[in-house]
Tab-separated table of C-alpha atoms and ligand atoms in Angstrom:
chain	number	residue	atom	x	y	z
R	30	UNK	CA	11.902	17.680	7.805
R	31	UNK	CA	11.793	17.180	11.624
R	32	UNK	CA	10.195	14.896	13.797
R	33	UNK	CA	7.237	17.671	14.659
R	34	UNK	CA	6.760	19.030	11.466
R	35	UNK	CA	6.796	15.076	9.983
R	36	UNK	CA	4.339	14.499	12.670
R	37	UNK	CA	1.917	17.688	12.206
R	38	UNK	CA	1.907	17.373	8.473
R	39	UNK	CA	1.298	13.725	7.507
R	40	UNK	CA	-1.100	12.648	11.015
R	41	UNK	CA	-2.226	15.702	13.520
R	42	UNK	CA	-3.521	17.837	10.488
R	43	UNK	CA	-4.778	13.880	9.176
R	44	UNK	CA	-8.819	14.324	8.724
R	45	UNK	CA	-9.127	11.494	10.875
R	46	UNK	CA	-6.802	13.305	13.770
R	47	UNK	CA	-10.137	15.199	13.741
R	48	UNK	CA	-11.822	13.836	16.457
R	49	UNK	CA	-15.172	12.502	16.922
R	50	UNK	CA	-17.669	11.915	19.998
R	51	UNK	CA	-15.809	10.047	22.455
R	52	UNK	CA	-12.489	11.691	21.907
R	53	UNK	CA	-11.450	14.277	24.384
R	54	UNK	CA	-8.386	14.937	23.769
R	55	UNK	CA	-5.913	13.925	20.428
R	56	UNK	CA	-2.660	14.495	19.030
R	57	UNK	CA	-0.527	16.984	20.643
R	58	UNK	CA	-0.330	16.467	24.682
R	59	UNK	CA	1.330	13.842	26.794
R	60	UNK	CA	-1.688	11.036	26.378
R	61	UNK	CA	-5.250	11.549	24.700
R	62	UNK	CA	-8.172	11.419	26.365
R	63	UNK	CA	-10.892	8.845	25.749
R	64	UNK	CA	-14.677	9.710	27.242
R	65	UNK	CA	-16.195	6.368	28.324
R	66	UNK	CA	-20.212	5.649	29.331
R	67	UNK	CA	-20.320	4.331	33.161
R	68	UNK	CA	-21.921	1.001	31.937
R	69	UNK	CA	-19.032	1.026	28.930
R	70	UNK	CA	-15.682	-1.057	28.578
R	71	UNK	CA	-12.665	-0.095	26.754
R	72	UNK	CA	-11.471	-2.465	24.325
R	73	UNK	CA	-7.698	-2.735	23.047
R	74	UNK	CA	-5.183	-3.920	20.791
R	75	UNK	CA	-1.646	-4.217	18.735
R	76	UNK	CA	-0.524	-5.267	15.626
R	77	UNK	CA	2.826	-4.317	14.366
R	78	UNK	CA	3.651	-5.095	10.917
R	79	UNK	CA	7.813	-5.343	10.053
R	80	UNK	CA	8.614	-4.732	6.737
R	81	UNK	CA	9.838	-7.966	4.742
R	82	UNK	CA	8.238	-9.896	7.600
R	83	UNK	CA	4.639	-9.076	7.571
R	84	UNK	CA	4.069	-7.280	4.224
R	85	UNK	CA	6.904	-7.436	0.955
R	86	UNK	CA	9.060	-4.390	-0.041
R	87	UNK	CA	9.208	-2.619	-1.931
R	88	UNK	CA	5.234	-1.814	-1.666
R	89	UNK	CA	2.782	1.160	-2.192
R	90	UNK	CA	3.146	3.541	0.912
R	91	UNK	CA	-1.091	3.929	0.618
R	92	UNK	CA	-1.266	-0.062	0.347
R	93	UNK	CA	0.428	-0.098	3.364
R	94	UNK	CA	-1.589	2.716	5.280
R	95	UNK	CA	-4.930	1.113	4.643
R	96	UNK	CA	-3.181	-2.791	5.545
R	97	UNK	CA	-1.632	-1.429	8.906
R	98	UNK	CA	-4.822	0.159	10.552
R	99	UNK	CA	-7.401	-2.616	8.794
R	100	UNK	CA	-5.412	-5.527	10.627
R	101	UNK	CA	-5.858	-4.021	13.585
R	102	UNK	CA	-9.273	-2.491	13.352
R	103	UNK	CA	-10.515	-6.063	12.642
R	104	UNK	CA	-9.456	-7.402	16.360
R	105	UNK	CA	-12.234	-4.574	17.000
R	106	UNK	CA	-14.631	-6.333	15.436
R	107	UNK	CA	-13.855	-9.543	16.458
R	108	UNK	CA	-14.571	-8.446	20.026
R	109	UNK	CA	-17.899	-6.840	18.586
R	110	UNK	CA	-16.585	-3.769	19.991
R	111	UNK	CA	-17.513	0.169	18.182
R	112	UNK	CA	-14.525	2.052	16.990
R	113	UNK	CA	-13.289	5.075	18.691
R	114	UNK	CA	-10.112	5.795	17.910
R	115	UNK	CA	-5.988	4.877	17.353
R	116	UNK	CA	-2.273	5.517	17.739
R	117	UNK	CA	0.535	5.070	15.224
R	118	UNK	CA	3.501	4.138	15.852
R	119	UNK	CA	5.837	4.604	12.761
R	120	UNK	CA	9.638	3.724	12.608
R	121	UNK	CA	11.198	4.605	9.215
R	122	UNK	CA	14.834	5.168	7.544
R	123	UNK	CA	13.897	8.243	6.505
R	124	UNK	CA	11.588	10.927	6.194
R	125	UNK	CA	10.548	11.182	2.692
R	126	UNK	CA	7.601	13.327	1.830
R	127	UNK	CA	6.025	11.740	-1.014
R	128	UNK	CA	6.057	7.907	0.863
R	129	UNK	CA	5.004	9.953	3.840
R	130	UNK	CA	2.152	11.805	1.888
R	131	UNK	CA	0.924	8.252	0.433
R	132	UNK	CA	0.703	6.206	3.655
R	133	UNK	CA	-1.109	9.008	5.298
R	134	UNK	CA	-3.677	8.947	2.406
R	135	UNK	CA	-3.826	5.151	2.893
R	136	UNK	CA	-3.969	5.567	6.522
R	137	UNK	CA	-7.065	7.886	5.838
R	138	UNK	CA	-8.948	6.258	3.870
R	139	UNK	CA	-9.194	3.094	6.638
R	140	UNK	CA	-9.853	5.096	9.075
R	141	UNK	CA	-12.485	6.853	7.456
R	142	UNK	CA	-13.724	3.061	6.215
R	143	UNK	CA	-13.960	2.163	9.903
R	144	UNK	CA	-14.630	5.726	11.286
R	145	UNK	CA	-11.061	5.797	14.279
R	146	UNK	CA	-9.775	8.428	15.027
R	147	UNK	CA	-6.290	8.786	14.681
R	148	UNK	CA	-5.518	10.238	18.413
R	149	UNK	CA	-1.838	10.037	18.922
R	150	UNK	CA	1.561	7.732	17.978
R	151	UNK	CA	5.406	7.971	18.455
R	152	UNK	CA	7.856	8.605	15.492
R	153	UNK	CA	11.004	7.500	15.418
R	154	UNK	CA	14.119	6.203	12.960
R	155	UNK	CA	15.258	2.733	12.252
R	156	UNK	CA	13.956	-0.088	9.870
R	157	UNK	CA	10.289	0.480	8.607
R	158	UNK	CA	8.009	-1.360	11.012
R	159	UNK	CA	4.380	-0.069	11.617
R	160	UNK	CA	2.559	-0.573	15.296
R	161	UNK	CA	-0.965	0.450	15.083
R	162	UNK	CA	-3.041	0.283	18.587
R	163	UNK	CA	-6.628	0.513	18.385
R	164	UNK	CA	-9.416	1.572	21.291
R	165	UNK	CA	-12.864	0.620	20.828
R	166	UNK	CA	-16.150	0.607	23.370
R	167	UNK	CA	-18.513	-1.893	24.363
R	168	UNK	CA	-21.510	-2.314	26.573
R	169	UNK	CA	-20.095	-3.356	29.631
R	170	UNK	CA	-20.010	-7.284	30.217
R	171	UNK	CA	-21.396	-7.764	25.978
R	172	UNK	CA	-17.924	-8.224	24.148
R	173	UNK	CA	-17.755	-11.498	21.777
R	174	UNK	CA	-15.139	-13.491	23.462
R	175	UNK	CA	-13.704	-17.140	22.467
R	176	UNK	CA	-14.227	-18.637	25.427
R	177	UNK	CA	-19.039	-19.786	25.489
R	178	UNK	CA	-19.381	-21.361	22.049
R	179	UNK	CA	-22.415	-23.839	22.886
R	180	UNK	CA	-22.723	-27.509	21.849
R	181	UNK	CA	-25.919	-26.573	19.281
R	182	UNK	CA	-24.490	-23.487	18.364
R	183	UNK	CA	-24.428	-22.703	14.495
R	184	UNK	CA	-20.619	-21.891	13.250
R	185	UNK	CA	-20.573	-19.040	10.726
R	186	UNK	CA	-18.011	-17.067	8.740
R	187	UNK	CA	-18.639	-13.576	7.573
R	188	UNK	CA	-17.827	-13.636	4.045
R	189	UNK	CA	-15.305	-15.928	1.117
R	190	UNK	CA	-12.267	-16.822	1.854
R	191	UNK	CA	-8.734	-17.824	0.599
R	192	UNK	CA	-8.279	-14.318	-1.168
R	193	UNK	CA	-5.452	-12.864	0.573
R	194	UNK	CA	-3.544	-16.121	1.021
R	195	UNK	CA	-3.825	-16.394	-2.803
R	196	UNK	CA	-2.895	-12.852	-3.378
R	197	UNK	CA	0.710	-13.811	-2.067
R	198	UNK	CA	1.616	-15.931	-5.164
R	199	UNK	CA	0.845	-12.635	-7.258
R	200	UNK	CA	3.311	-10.574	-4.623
R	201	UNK	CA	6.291	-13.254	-3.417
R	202	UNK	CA	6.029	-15.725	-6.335
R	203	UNK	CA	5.664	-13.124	-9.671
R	204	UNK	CA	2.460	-15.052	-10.693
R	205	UNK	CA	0.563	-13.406	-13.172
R	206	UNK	CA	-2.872	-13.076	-13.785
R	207	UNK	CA	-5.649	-11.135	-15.554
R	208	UNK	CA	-6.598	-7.579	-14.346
R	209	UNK	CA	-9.825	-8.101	-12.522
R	210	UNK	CA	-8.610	-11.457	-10.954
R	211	UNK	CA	-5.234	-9.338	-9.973
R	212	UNK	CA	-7.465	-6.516	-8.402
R	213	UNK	CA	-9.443	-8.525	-6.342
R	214	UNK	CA	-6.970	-10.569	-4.743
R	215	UNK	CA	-4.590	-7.765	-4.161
R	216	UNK	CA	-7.209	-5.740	-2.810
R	217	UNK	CA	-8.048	-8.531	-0.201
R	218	UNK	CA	-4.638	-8.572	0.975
R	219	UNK	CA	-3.748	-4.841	1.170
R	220	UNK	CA	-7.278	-3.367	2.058
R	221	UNK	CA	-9.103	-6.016	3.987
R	222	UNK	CA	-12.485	-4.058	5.259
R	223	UNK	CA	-12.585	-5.098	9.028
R	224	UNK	CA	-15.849	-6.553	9.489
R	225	UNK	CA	-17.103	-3.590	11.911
R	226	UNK	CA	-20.768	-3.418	11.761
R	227	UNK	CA	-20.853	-7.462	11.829
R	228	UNK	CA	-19.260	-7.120	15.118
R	229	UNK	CA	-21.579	-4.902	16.125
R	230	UNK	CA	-24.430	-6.473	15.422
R	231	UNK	CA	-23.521	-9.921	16.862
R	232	UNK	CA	-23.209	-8.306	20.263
R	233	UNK	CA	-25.795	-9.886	22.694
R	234	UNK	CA	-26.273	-12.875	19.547
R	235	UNK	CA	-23.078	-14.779	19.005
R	236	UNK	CA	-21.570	-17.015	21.765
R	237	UNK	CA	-18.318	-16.607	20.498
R	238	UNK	CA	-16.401	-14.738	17.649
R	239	UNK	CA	-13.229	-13.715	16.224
R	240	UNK	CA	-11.066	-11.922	13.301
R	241	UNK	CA	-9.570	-14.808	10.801
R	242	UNK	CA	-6.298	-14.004	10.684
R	243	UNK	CA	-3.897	-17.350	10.923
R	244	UNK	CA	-6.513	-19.066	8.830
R	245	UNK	CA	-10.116	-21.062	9.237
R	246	UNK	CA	-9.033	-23.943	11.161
R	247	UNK	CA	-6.282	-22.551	13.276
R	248	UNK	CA	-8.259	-19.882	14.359
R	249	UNK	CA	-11.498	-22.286	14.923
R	250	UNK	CA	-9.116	-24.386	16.716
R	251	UNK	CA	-8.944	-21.311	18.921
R	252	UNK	CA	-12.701	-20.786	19.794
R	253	UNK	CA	-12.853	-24.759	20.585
R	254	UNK	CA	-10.110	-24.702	22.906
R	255	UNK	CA	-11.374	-21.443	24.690
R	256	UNK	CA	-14.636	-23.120	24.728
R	257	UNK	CA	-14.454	-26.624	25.456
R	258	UNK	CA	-16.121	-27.742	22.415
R	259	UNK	CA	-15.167	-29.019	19.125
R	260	UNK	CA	-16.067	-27.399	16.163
R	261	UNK	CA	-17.045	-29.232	13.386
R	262	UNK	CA	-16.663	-27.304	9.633
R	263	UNK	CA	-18.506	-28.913	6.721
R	264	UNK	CA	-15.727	-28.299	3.634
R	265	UNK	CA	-17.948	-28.045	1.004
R	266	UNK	CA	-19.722	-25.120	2.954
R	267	UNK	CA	-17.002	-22.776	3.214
R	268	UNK	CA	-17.229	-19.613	0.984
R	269	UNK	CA	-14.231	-19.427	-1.174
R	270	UNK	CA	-13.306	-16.585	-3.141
R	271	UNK	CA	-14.016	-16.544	-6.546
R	272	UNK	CA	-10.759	-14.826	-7.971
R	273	UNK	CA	-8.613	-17.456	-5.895
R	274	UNK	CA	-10.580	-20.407	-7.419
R	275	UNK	CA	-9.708	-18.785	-10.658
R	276	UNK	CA	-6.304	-18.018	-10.015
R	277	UNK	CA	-5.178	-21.449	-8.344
R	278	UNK	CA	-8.091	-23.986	-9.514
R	279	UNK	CA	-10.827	-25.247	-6.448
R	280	UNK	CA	-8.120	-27.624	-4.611
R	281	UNK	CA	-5.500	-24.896	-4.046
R	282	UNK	CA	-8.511	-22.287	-3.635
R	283	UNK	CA	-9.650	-24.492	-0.588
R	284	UNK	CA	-6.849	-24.710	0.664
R	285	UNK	CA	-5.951	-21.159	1.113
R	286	UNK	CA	-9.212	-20.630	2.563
R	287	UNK	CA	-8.819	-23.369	5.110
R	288	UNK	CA	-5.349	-22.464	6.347
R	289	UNK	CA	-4.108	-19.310	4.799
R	290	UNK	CA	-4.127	-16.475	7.024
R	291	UNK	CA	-5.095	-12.714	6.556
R	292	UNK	CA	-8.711	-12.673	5.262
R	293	UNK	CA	-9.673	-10.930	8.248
R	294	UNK	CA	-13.438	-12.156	7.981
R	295	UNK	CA	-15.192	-12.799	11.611
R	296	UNK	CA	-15.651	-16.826	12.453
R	297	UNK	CA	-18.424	-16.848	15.289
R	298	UNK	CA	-20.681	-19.304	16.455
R	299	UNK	CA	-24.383	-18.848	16.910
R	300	UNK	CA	-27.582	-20.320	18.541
R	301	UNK	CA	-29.767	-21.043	15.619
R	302	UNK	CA	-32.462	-18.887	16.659
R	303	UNK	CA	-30.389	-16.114	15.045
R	304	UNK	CA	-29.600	-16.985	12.055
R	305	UNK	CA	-32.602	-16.076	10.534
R	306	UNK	CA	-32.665	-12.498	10.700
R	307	UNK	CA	-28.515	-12.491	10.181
R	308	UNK	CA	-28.769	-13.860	7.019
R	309	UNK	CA	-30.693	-10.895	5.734
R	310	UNK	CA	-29.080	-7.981	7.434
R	311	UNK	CA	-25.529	-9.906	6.466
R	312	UNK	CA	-26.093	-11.382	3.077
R	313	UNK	CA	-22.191	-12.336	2.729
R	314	UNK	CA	-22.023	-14.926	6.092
R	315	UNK	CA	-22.045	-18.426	5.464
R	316	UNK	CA	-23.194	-21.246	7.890
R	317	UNK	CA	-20.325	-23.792	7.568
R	318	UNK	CA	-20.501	-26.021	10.919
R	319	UNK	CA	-21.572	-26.385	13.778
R	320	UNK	CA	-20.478	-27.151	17.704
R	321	UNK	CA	-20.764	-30.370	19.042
R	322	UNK	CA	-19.193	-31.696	22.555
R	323	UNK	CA	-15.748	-33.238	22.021
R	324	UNK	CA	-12.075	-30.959	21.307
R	325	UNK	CA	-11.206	-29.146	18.446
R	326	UNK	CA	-12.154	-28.689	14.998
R	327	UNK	CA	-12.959	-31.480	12.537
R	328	UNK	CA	-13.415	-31.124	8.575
R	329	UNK	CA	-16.261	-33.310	7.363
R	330	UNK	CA	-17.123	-33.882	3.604
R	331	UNK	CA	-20.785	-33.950	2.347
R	332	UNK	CA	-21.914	-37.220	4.000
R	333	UNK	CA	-20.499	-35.791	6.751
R	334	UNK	CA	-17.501	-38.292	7.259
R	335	UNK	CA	-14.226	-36.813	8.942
R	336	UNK	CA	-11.717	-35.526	6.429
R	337	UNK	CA	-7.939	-35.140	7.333
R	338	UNK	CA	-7.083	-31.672	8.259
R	339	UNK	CA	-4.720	-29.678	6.335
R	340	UNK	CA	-1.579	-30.788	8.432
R	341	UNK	CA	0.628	-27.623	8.656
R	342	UNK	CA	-1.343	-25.292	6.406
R	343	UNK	CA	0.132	-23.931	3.003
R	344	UNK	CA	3.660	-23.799	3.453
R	345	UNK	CA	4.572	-22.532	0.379
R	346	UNK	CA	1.980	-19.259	1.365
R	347	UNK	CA	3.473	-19.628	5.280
R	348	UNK	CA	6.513	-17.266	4.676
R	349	UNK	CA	4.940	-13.761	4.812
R	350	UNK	CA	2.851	-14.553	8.311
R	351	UNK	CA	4.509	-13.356	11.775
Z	426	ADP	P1	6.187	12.429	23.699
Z	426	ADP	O1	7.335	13.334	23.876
Z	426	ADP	O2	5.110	12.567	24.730
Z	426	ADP	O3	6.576	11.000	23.402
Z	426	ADP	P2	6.072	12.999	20.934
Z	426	ADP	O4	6.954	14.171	20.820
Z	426	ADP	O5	6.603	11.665	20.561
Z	426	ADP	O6	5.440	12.973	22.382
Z	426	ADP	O7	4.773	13.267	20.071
Z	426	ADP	C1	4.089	14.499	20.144
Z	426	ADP	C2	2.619	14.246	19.920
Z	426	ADP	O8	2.436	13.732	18.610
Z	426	ADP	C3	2.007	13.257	20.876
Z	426	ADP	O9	0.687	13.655	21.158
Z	426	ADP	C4	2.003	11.957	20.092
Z	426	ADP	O10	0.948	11.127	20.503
Z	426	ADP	C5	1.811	12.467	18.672
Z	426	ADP	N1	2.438	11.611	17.625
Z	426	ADP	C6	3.752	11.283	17.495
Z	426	ADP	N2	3.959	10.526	16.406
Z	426	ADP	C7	2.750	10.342	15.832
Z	426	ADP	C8	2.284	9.633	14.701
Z	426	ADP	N3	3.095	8.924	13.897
Z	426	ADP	N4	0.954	9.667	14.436
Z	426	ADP	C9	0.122	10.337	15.236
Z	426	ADP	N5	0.487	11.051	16.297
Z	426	ADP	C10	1.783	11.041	16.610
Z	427	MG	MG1	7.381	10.099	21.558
């Protein structure tokens, strides 16, 4: 099978190669065309995923699909931004139809999860290694940046944690566990749902927000250092997910969810006014902090004395994260 016919049967006949309001022009010419509002902004990114280096092989081609276009869809909705659409860029030692016809059902199903487009990519031979670039829109001047998390401000997460770094001792280490437990946690690592319509709605509410991928407290770390606030996270308040706690007891549970990477849930921070009417159009977030003046992020137990911070993460989870 060629490069064009590889290309026109497994992504431009894709449903999602469809096309949807927005899209002007998709697979097939030099570029695609995106149709942008005056008073709109485009919003963009990349995530490349190298087999062996971001994800374990051998895997399910459909696993993969759904992982490679839900890590990046989630920068999306960390930016509060609307999806529009995406390009794929797919490098693989060969052509062979029935991986092929598997990540292009994975591929599908995310992007019909997060409604993108699929609007144009490059193909070419070498080591597997997936790039997937997303576009999204946004009022102009309302994306959810890092940088204005207010001293006052509420600190919320948008659902459990510690899932997908727990998954990883059921895919590098061999560990076993029952069916339902198994499901969950390798669901959370291979089909993460990008928190899209969160985004969305914290648009003109949060101060600042982003996609939890490096883990809780590096990626707080990040919104306090953008801001020029510390963030301080009450441990007993974070959310941790209940097929981790199972797997790896409540101490190894909380740990993953503190510093294990990959749960692609939105950490924002809030002005309190808000939270409210949040909390019952978004059942799943959890208030676990808050922002006060000072640098970075401290972990306080529940007399709210400082507790020493995790000091390098979960090494023994650290190897799969680029
Ligand atoms: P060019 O010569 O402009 O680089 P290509 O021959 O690489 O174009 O690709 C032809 C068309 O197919 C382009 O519109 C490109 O965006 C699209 N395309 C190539 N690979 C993929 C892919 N893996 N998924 C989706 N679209 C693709
Ligand atoms: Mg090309």
């Amino acid at each position: 099978m060629g490069e064009f016919e590889l290309i026109r049967r497994y992504f431009a006949s894709a449903a999602c190669a469809a096309g949807q309001p927005g899209v002007v022009l998709g697979i097939g010419d030099d570029c695609a065309l995106l149709q942008l509002a005056a008073d709109e902004q485009l919003a963009i990114s990349t995530d490349t995923l190298v087999a062996g280096v971001h994800f374990p092989q051998p895997c399910s081609a459909e696993l993969l699909g759904q992982r490679a276009l839900a890590v990046a869809a989630s920068d999306l909705a960390g930016m509060g931004a609307s999806p529009l659409g995406f390009t794929l860029a797919l490098t693989l030692p060969q052509a062979d139809a029935p991986w092929l016809q598997g990540f292009a059902d994975g591929l599908q199903q995310m992007a019909a999860a997060c409604g993108l487009s699929l609007i144009g990519g490059d193909t070419t031979r070498g080591p597997l290694s997936l790039t997937v670039t997303v576009f999204g829109r946004l009022p102009a001047g309302q994306a959810l940046t890092r940088g204005a998390a207010q001293e006052g401000d509420l600190l919320c997460v948008g659902g459990e944690l510690g899932a997908a770094c727990a998954a990883l001792e059921l895919l590098l280490h061999g560990r076993e566990a029952p069916a339902a437990q198994r499901d969950a946690l390798l669901q959370a690592f291979w089909s993460p749902m990008p928190q899209l319509s969160l985004g969305e709605y914290l648009r003109g509410r949060a101060s600042a927000a982003l996609d939890i991928s490096d883990g809780l407290l590096a990626d707080c770390g990040h919104i306090a250092q953008a801001s020029g606030v510390a963030l301080q996270i009450e441990q007993a308040a974070v959310p941790l997910s209940a097929a981790a706690e199972a797997l790896l007891g409540h101490t190894a549970a909380q740990l993953c969810a503190l510093s294990g990477g990959d749960d692609y849930r939105l950490a924002f921070t809030l002005p309190a006014e808000h939270w409210p009417a949040l909390s019952v159009a978004f059942p799943t977030v959890r208030r676990i902090g808050r922002v006060v003046a000072g640098t970075g992020v401290q972990l306080l137990d529940e007399q709210g004395c400082p507790l020493p911070l995790p000091v390098s993460g979960y090494q023994h989870f650290g190897a799969v994260h680029g």
